[in-house]
Tab-separated table of C-alpha atoms in Angstrom:
chain	number	residue	atom	x	y	z
A	705	UNK	CA	47.899	136.241	0.616
A	706	UNK	CA	48.449	133.122	2.641
A	707	UNK	CA	48.165	130.010	0.504
A	708	UNK	CA	44.912	128.213	1.455
A	709	UNK	CA	45.337	125.255	-0.874
A	710	UNK	CA	47.069	122.572	1.260
A	711	UNK	CA	44.695	119.787	2.280
A	712	UNK	CA	44.480	118.652	5.909
A	713	UNK	CA	45.091	114.994	6.550
A	714	UNK	CA	43.075	115.040	9.803
A	715	UNK	CA	39.597	114.114	11.052
A	716	UNK	CA	37.101	116.383	12.795
A	717	UNK	CA	33.396	116.429	13.677
A	718	UNK	CA	31.224	119.564	13.467
A	719	UNK	CA	27.607	120.629	12.949
A	720	UNK	CA	26.884	123.258	10.299
A	721	UNK	CA	24.151	125.510	9.001
A	722	UNK	CA	23.739	125.979	5.246
A	723	UNK	CA	23.865	129.587	4.065
A	724	UNK	CA	20.819	130.850	2.120
A	725	UNK	CA	20.644	129.444	-1.376
A	726	UNK	CA	22.951	126.510	-0.680
A	727	UNK	CA	22.148	122.809	-0.801
A	728	UNK	CA	22.403	120.577	2.266
A	729	UNK	CA	25.926	120.289	3.574
A	730	UNK	CA	27.886	117.093	3.078
A	731	UNK	CA	28.472	114.985	6.167
A	732	UNK	CA	32.212	115.645	5.963
A	733	UNK	CA	34.155	118.320	4.146
A	734	UNK	CA	37.430	120.222	4.118
A	735	UNK	CA	36.967	123.976	3.845
A	736	UNK	CA	38.714	127.319	4.101
A	737	UNK	CA	37.656	129.820	6.768
A	738	UNK	CA	36.297	133.010	5.172
A	739	UNK	CA	35.203	134.835	8.341
A	740	UNK	CA	34.751	134.519	12.096
A	741	UNK	CA	31.760	136.399	13.546
A	742	UNK	CA	32.205	136.583	17.337
A	743	UNK	CA	28.963	138.502	17.837
A	744	UNK	CA	26.901	135.603	16.476
A	745	UNK	CA	29.386	132.825	17.307
A	746	UNK	CA	29.514	131.792	13.644
A	747	UNK	CA	32.377	130.470	11.577
A	748	UNK	CA	31.876	130.973	7.844
A	749	UNK	CA	33.700	128.624	5.494
A	750	UNK	CA	33.930	127.790	1.803
A	751	UNK	CA	34.754	124.393	0.318
A	752	UNK	CA	37.232	123.843	-2.506
A	753	UNK	CA	34.224	123.388	-4.805
A	754	UNK	CA	33.005	126.898	-3.912
A	755	UNK	CA	30.054	126.024	-1.625
A	756	UNK	CA	29.689	128.396	1.354
A	757	UNK	CA	28.413	127.352	4.796
A	758	UNK	CA	28.086	128.802	8.289
A	759	UNK	CA	29.123	126.839	11.382
A	760	UNK	CA	27.638	127.788	14.757
A	761	UNK	CA	29.984	127.598	17.727
A	762	UNK	CA	28.836	127.083	21.304
A	763	UNK	CA	30.227	126.474	24.777
A	764	UNK	CA	30.554	122.762	24.068
A	765	UNK	CA	32.508	123.144	20.824
A	766	UNK	CA	36.007	121.688	20.983
A	767	UNK	CA	38.350	123.975	19.037
A	768	UNK	CA	41.766	122.610	18.154
A	769	UNK	CA	44.799	123.447	16.035
A	770	UNK	CA	47.098	121.064	14.206
A	771	UNK	CA	50.384	121.609	12.356
A	772	UNK	CA	50.740	121.017	8.589
A	773	UNK	CA	51.857	117.479	7.862
A	774	UNK	CA	50.323	115.995	11.004
A	775	UNK	CA	47.932	113.092	10.419
A	776	UNK	CA	47.066	112.149	13.988
A	777	UNK	CA	44.616	114.209	16.034
A	778	UNK	CA	46.530	113.232	19.158
A	779	UNK	CA	48.921	116.048	18.215
A	780	UNK	CA	46.107	118.649	18.088
A	781	UNK	CA	46.170	121.467	20.650
A	782	UNK	CA	43.168	123.227	22.161
A	783	UNK	CA	42.705	126.861	21.082
A	784	UNK	CA	40.294	129.768	21.606
A	785	UNK	CA	37.963	130.972	18.861
A	786	UNK	CA	39.989	134.210	18.610
A	787	UNK	CA	42.895	132.179	17.236
A	788	UNK	CA	40.928	131.340	14.067
A	789	UNK	CA	41.526	133.592	11.046
A	790	UNK	CA	40.362	133.902	7.452
A	791	UNK	CA	42.413	131.622	5.196
A	792	UNK	CA	42.811	128.889	7.824
A	793	UNK	CA	41.886	125.369	6.779
A	794	UNK	CA	39.295	123.319	8.675
A	795	UNK	CA	37.954	119.811	8.245
A	796	UNK	CA	34.267	119.628	9.199
A	797	UNK	CA	31.673	116.881	9.498
A	798	UNK	CA	27.910	117.406	9.826
A	799	UNK	CA	25.496	115.724	12.219
A	800	UNK	CA	21.894	115.746	11.019
A	801	UNK	CA	19.358	117.726	12.982
A	802	UNK	CA	21.611	120.385	14.522
A	803	UNK	CA	23.802	123.293	13.449
A	804	UNK	CA	26.051	123.354	16.533
A	805	UNK	CA	29.706	122.453	16.067
A	806	UNK	CA	31.011	119.756	18.347
A	807	UNK	CA	34.578	119.933	17.101
A	808	UNK	CA	36.569	122.197	14.783
A	809	UNK	CA	40.189	121.426	13.952
A	810	UNK	CA	42.105	124.283	12.336
A	811	UNK	CA	45.306	124.332	10.300
A	812	UNK	CA	46.458	127.995	10.338
A	813	UNK	CA	47.110	129.664	7.002
A	814	UNK	CA	50.359	131.170	8.302
A	815	UNK	CA	51.656	127.697	9.192
A	816	UNK	CA	50.597	126.379	5.771
A	817	UNK	CA	52.525	129.141	4.005
A	818	UNK	CA	55.694	128.399	5.978
A	819	UNK	CA	55.316	124.673	5.344
A	820	UNK	CA	54.768	125.229	1.610
A	821	UNK	CA	57.835	127.438	1.267
A	822	UNK	CA	60.060	125.017	3.179
A	823	UNK	CA	58.790	122.132	1.037
A	824	UNK	CA	59.371	124.066	-2.197
A	825	UNK	CA	62.946	124.866	-1.197
A	826	UNK	CA	63.545	121.230	-0.274
A	827	UNK	CA	62.389	120.054	-3.722
A	828	UNK	CA	64.880	122.494	-5.243
A	829	UNK	CA	67.768	121.623	-2.929
A	830	UNK	CA	67.417	117.833	-2.922
A	831	UNK	CA	65.645	117.306	-6.232
A	832	UNK	CA	65.911	117.357	-9.980
A	833	UNK	CA	63.438	117.285	-12.830
A	834	UNK	CA	63.223	116.420	-16.494
A	835	UNK	CA	61.409	114.491	-19.168
A	836	UNK	CA	61.465	110.688	-18.956
A	837	UNK	CA	63.756	109.283	-21.663
A	838	UNK	CA	63.720	105.649	-20.509
A	839	UNK	CA	62.793	103.394	-17.602
A	840	UNK	CA	64.616	100.156	-16.842
A	841	UNK	CA	64.433	98.226	-13.594
A	842	UNK	CA	64.886	100.570	-10.658
A	843	UNK	CA	66.278	103.432	-12.740
A	844	UNK	CA	64.553	106.208	-14.657
A	845	UNK	CA	66.635	108.277	-17.066
A	846	UNK	CA	65.599	111.881	-17.534
A	847	UNK	CA	66.327	114.251	-20.405
A	848	UNK	CA	67.332	117.702	-19.150
A	849	UNK	CA	68.068	120.859	-21.116
A	850	UNK	CA	69.894	124.073	-20.280
A	851	UNK	CA	71.762	126.858	-22.045
A	852	UNK	CA	74.635	124.399	-22.388
A	853	UNK	CA	72.506	121.893	-24.302
A	854	UNK	CA	71.026	118.513	-23.443
A	855	UNK	CA	72.141	116.297	-20.584
A	856	UNK	CA	70.779	113.277	-18.753
A	857	UNK	CA	70.031	112.514	-15.133
A	858	UNK	CA	69.330	109.196	-13.434
A	859	UNK	CA	66.679	108.649	-10.768
A	860	UNK	CA	67.199	105.510	-8.698
A	861	UNK	CA	64.080	103.975	-7.148
A	862	UNK	CA	64.057	102.123	-3.807
A	863	UNK	CA	61.341	100.121	-2.020
A	864	UNK	CA	60.734	103.193	0.144
A	865	UNK	CA	60.192	105.621	-2.752
A	866	UNK	CA	56.805	107.338	-2.707
A	867	UNK	CA	55.069	107.944	-6.064
A	868	UNK	CA	52.382	110.468	-7.006
A	869	UNK	CA	50.876	111.200	-10.413
A	870	UNK	CA	48.980	114.227	-11.705
A	871	UNK	CA	45.381	113.374	-12.467
A	872	UNK	CA	43.822	114.544	-15.775
A	873	UNK	CA	42.688	118.189	-15.623
A	874	UNK	CA	44.523	118.722	-12.317
A	875	UNK	CA	46.955	121.616	-12.056
A	876	UNK	CA	47.947	121.544	-8.382
A	877	UNK	CA	51.093	119.834	-7.125
A	878	UNK	CA	49.329	118.964	-3.855
A	879	UNK	CA	46.543	117.127	-5.684
A	880	UNK	CA	48.760	114.484	-7.300
A	881	UNK	CA	47.352	111.045	-6.424
A	882	UNK	CA	49.222	107.959	-5.154
A	883	UNK	CA	50.799	105.976	-7.966
A	884	UNK	CA	53.645	103.596	-8.787
A	885	UNK	CA	56.655	103.202	-11.038
A	886	UNK	CA	54.680	101.119	-13.548
A	887	UNK	CA	52.607	104.188	-14.491
A	888	UNK	CA	55.666	106.207	-15.536
A	889	UNK	CA	55.917	106.510	-19.330
A	890	UNK	CA	58.524	107.869	-21.728
A	891	UNK	CA	57.700	111.532	-22.366
A	892	UNK	CA	56.252	112.169	-18.896
A	893	UNK	CA	57.587	115.086	-16.896
A	894	UNK	CA	59.035	113.897	-13.586
A	895	UNK	CA	60.370	115.440	-10.391
A	896	UNK	CA	62.329	113.447	-7.832
A	897	UNK	CA	63.926	114.374	-4.530
A	898	UNK	CA	66.108	112.452	-2.143
A	899	UNK	CA	69.834	111.850	-1.813
A	900	UNK	CA	71.287	113.925	-4.624
A	901	UNK	CA	74.598	113.233	-6.334
A	902	UNK	CA	77.384	115.797	-6.184
A	903	UNK	CA	77.147	116.593	-9.903
A	904	UNK	CA	73.421	117.275	-9.659
A	905	UNK	CA	72.571	114.625	-12.262
A	906	UNK	CA	71.614	111.694	-10.061
A	907	UNK	CA	69.291	111.182	-7.135
A	908	UNK	CA	68.206	108.229	-5.024
A	909	UNK	CA	64.551	109.140	-4.695
A	910	UNK	CA	62.496	109.459	-1.554
A	911	UNK	CA	59.627	111.074	-3.481
A	912	UNK	CA	58.633	111.066	-7.142
A	913	UNK	CA	55.903	113.182	-8.737
A	914	UNK	CA	55.159	112.822	-12.444
A	915	UNK	CA	52.514	113.393	-15.062
A	916	UNK	CA	51.648	113.635	-18.722
A	917	UNK	CA	51.544	117.252	-19.832
A	918	UNK	CA	50.717	119.175	-22.971
A	919	UNK	CA	52.260	122.333	-24.363
A	920	UNK	CA	50.023	124.350	-26.665
A	921	UNK	CA	50.732	127.573	-28.546
A	922	UNK	CA	48.795	129.957	-30.720
A	923	UNK	CA	47.343	133.412	-31.209
A	924	UNK	CA	44.439	134.687	-29.130
A	925	UNK	CA	41.079	134.918	-30.909
A	926	UNK	CA	38.942	136.008	-27.956
A	927	UNK	CA	39.123	136.628	-24.199
A	928	UNK	CA	36.477	136.413	-21.481
A	929	UNK	CA	38.037	137.877	-18.344
A	930	UNK	CA	34.896	137.235	-16.272
A	931	UNK	CA	34.973	133.458	-16.859
A	932	UNK	CA	38.762	133.257	-17.147
A	933	UNK	CA	38.573	131.699	-20.616
A	934	UNK	CA	40.755	132.377	-23.644
A	935	UNK	CA	40.190	130.965	-27.139
A	936	UNK	CA	43.272	130.578	-29.325
A	937	UNK	CA	43.975	129.237	-32.789
A	938	UNK	CA	46.098	126.181	-31.975
A	939	UNK	CA	49.389	126.453	-33.864
A	940	UNK	CA	49.641	122.666	-34.223
A	941	UNK	CA	46.093	121.946	-35.452
A	942	UNK	CA	44.808	125.300	-36.778
A	943	UNK	CA	41.654	124.628	-34.742
A	944	UNK	CA	40.107	126.662	-31.890
A	945	UNK	CA	41.283	125.710	-28.399
A	946	UNK	CA	39.705	127.028	-25.193
A	947	UNK	CA	42.083	127.693	-22.301
A	948	UNK	CA	40.650	127.979	-18.780
A	949	UNK	CA	42.535	130.041	-16.201
A	950	UNK	CA	41.889	129.286	-12.516
A	951	UNK	CA	43.166	130.779	-9.280
A	952	UNK	CA	45.966	128.192	-9.383
A	953	UNK	CA	47.081	128.990	-12.947
A	954	UNK	CA	50.253	131.043	-13.351
A	955	UNK	CA	50.354	133.806	-15.963
A	956	UNK	CA	53.761	135.230	-16.920
A	957	UNK	CA	54.823	137.681	-19.596
A	958	UNK	CA	58.075	137.157	-21.481
A	959	UNK	CA	60.309	140.206	-22.023
A	960	UNK	CA	60.612	141.766	-25.464
A	961	UNK	CA	63.833	140.062	-26.557
A	962	UNK	CA	63.694	141.683	-29.986
A	963	UNK	CA	63.461	145.080	-28.347
A	964	UNK	CA	66.405	144.276	-26.119
A	965	UNK	CA	68.508	143.255	-29.109
A	966	UNK	CA	67.914	146.606	-30.846
A	967	UNK	CA	67.847	148.687	-27.691
A	968	UNK	CA	64.178	149.516	-28.223
A	969	UNK	CA	62.057	149.543	-25.103
A	970	UNK	CA	65.029	148.800	-22.885
A	971	UNK	CA	66.464	151.303	-20.437
A	972	UNK	CA	70.043	150.203	-21.027
A	973	UNK	CA	72.285	149.655	-24.019
A	974	UNK	CA	71.313	147.363	-26.871
A	975	UNK	CA	71.029	143.767	-25.795
A	976	UNK	CA	71.039	144.628	-22.108
A	977	UNK	CA	68.154	143.417	-19.908
A	978	UNK	CA	66.061	146.051	-18.131
A	979	UNK	CA	67.334	147.126	-14.731
A	980	UNK	CA	66.344	144.718	-11.989
A	981	UNK	CA	65.453	142.403	-14.818
A	982	UNK	CA	65.558	138.817	-15.777
A	983	UNK	CA	69.198	137.848	-15.438
A	984	UNK	CA	70.232	136.609	-11.964
A	985	UNK	CA	73.604	137.596	-10.525
A	986	UNK	CA	76.463	135.867	-12.337
A	987	UNK	CA	77.178	132.498	-10.816
A	988	UNK	CA	74.412	132.921	-8.285
A	989	UNK	CA	72.070	130.351	-9.786
A	990	UNK	CA	74.282	128.287	-12.053
A	991	UNK	CA	73.215	124.690	-12.523
A	992	UNK	CA	75.484	122.017	-11.028
A	993	UNK	CA	77.984	120.768	-13.570
A	994	UNK	CA	77.033	123.359	-16.207
A	995	UNK	CA	79.574	125.999	-15.302
A	996	UNK	CA	77.648	128.733	-17.111
A	997	UNK	CA	74.650	130.981	-16.728
A	998	UNK	CA	71.393	129.614	-15.318
A	999	UNK	CA	68.718	128.125	-17.519
A	1000	UNK	CA	65.695	130.237	-18.306
A	1001	UNK	CA	63.541	128.114	-16.018
A	1002	UNK	CA	65.178	129.881	-13.092
A	1003	UNK	CA	64.552	133.234	-14.718
A	1004	UNK	CA	60.943	132.232	-15.304
A	1005	UNK	CA	60.248	132.717	-11.613
A	1006	UNK	CA	61.669	136.232	-11.899
A	1007	UNK	CA	59.389	137.231	-14.734
A	1008	UNK	CA	56.574	139.533	-13.630
A	1009	UNK	CA	53.158	138.003	-13.101
A	1010	UNK	CA	50.620	138.920	-15.743
A	1011	UNK	CA	46.862	139.415	-15.691
A	1012	UNK	CA	44.232	138.170	-18.078
A	1013	UNK	CA	43.077	141.782	-18.500
A	1014	UNK	CA	46.455	142.606	-20.053
A	1015	UNK	CA	46.003	140.091	-22.871
A	1016	UNK	CA	44.408	141.043	-26.178
A	1017	UNK	CA	43.348	139.308	-29.413
A	1018	UNK	CA	46.309	138.687	-31.679
A	1019	UNK	CA	48.768	138.094	-28.824
A	1020	UNK	CA	50.876	134.942	-29.053
A	1021	UNK	CA	50.843	132.669	-26.006
A	1022	UNK	CA	52.238	129.300	-24.931
A	1023	UNK	CA	50.403	127.196	-22.342
A	1024	UNK	CA	51.178	124.073	-20.319
A	1025	UNK	CA	48.413	121.752	-19.107
A	1026	UNK	CA	47.681	118.193	-18.094
A	1027	UNK	CA	46.089	115.863	-20.625
A	1028	UNK	CA	42.361	116.331	-19.993
A	1029	UNK	CA	39.196	114.637	-21.131
A	1030	UNK	CA	38.476	117.174	-23.889
A	1031	UNK	CA	40.729	117.776	-26.890
A	1032	UNK	CA	39.418	121.290	-27.510
A	1033	UNK	CA	39.605	122.544	-23.905
A	1034	UNK	CA	42.461	122.620	-21.372
A	1035	UNK	CA	43.117	124.161	-17.944
A	1036	UNK	CA	46.306	126.227	-17.824
A	1037	UNK	CA	49.087	125.440	-15.401
A	1038	UNK	CA	51.411	128.079	-16.848
A	1039	UNK	CA	50.572	130.640	-19.529
A	1040	UNK	CA	53.359	132.645	-21.149
A	1041	UNK	CA	52.346	135.799	-22.982
A	1042	UNK	CA	54.446	137.646	-25.594
A	1043	UNK	CA	55.811	134.275	-26.712
A	1044	UNK	CA	56.543	135.053	-30.388
A	1045	UNK	CA	60.306	134.690	-29.947
A	1046	UNK	CA	59.973	131.368	-28.121
A	1047	UNK	CA	57.775	129.894	-30.855
A	1048	UNK	CA	60.153	131.063	-33.588
A	1049	UNK	CA	63.040	129.385	-31.774
A	1050	UNK	CA	61.056	126.156	-31.433
A	1051	UNK	CA	60.203	126.249	-35.138
A	1052	UNK	CA	63.853	126.760	-36.077
A	1053	UNK	CA	64.805	123.877	-33.804
A	1054	UNK	CA	62.300	121.574	-35.513
A	1055	UNK	CA	63.563	122.501	-38.969
A	1056	UNK	CA	67.250	122.124	-38.119
A	1057	UNK	CA	66.866	119.112	-35.846
A	1058	UNK	CA	68.929	120.783	-33.120
A	1059	UNK	CA	67.919	122.103	-29.739
A	1060	UNK	CA	67.673	125.873	-29.349
A	1061	UNK	CA	69.905	127.525	-26.815
A	1062	UNK	CA	67.047	128.817	-24.676
A	1063	UNK	CA	65.517	126.525	-22.082
A	1064	UNK	CA	61.969	127.186	-20.913
A	1065	UNK	CA	61.565	124.183	-18.640
A	1066	UNK	CA	61.389	124.025	-14.896
A	1067	UNK	CA	64.648	122.633	-13.527
A	1068	UNK	CA	65.776	121.282	-16.885
A	1069	UNK	CA	62.581	120.695	-18.853
A	1070	UNK	CA	62.539	122.920	-21.888
A	1071	UNK	CA	62.731	123.519	-25.596
A	1072	UNK	CA	64.259	120.646	-27.485
A	1073	UNK	CA	63.820	118.587	-30.588
A	1074	UNK	CA	61.582	115.567	-30.669
A	1075	UNK	CA	59.209	116.235	-27.793
A	1076	UNK	CA	56.117	117.465	-29.554
A	1077	UNK	CA	54.666	119.271	-32.501
A	1078	UNK	CA	56.318	122.585	-31.634
A	1079	UNK	CA	59.901	121.521	-32.155
A	1080	UNK	CA	59.999	119.905	-28.725
A	1081	UNK	CA	58.580	122.884	-26.856
A	1082	UNK	CA	57.924	121.789	-23.272
A	1083	UNK	CA	56.739	124.112	-20.534
A	1084	UNK	CA	56.840	123.070	-16.878
A	1085	UNK	CA	53.820	121.195	-15.589
A	1086	UNK	CA	54.883	120.704	-11.977
A	1087	UNK	CA	55.690	123.506	-9.569
A	1088	UNK	CA	55.943	122.560	-5.861
């Protein structure tokens, strides 16, 4: 499905009719198109908050299209109503006393998807990520982990560097708010992209996104698939913790490493991953300067997506989240199921004081000593 989540940085003016059961529409709103009804000349939309409205089109309605990333309506192009599709984004503004749309500006879902993918690849190609170890002057030192162990990377800040920070309870990369270097703290997760050094461990940053994230682990006590809520017994506190899954949360299931080691449940020989499985082609995704296999963060993207219906009480999970307002409730960014092996490794790391050999972080953020109550277990909080 085309990603409908990118916000439009444009302005538009429309008149709208509230669907039955809805409150009065706000004067301005950004919404996603859910349906176009040519027979009644209606455009049905839904806001990010879930409110549904119907916009009536007429002969005087100005319909326009704008490309992702554009902020000036001068670049908008006139379109026909037939060019509008479900999943497109539209910014709408209401005029009291009428339901006729004067102007509708559309950002097509297909264009958003292409823009998102290009942006994600650019963050990977020109960026690096890690946990903030120190900040001094115009340099931020990051702690990065891989199969080869711990390393450091340096992010150099310039007057032109743009900063964004994850807000509490936010889980979307696109929702990070404007910020500055003074808000960066030791222990924050940070991504930077710009002019990258040849060894992959330095970057002069054009853009920086950072935030304070939590990693929680425990066994599932109860599951409510209808509300998307899971209650676990927090491994660190022994207290109940409610985890909320949203449409933006990622749910992954780790492979059965114990089964692989004994040959049980695996189609190949003992210790061999399943066919088409988790290990990328040799050398195909090696980290710069590491000279070995890729870190598990790269394999994380290759793990199959899970569903809340597949979880059951007693399962062990690990969850990443932003620091929210409530201590007993979090919204999941990433949830890893079948995480017994990962937690055992983190526990062994904490007891021995050394970092385990398996990295679970995104682009270098992972399991390591000294970064939390789970032996330094850190799951990725930021995924472009």
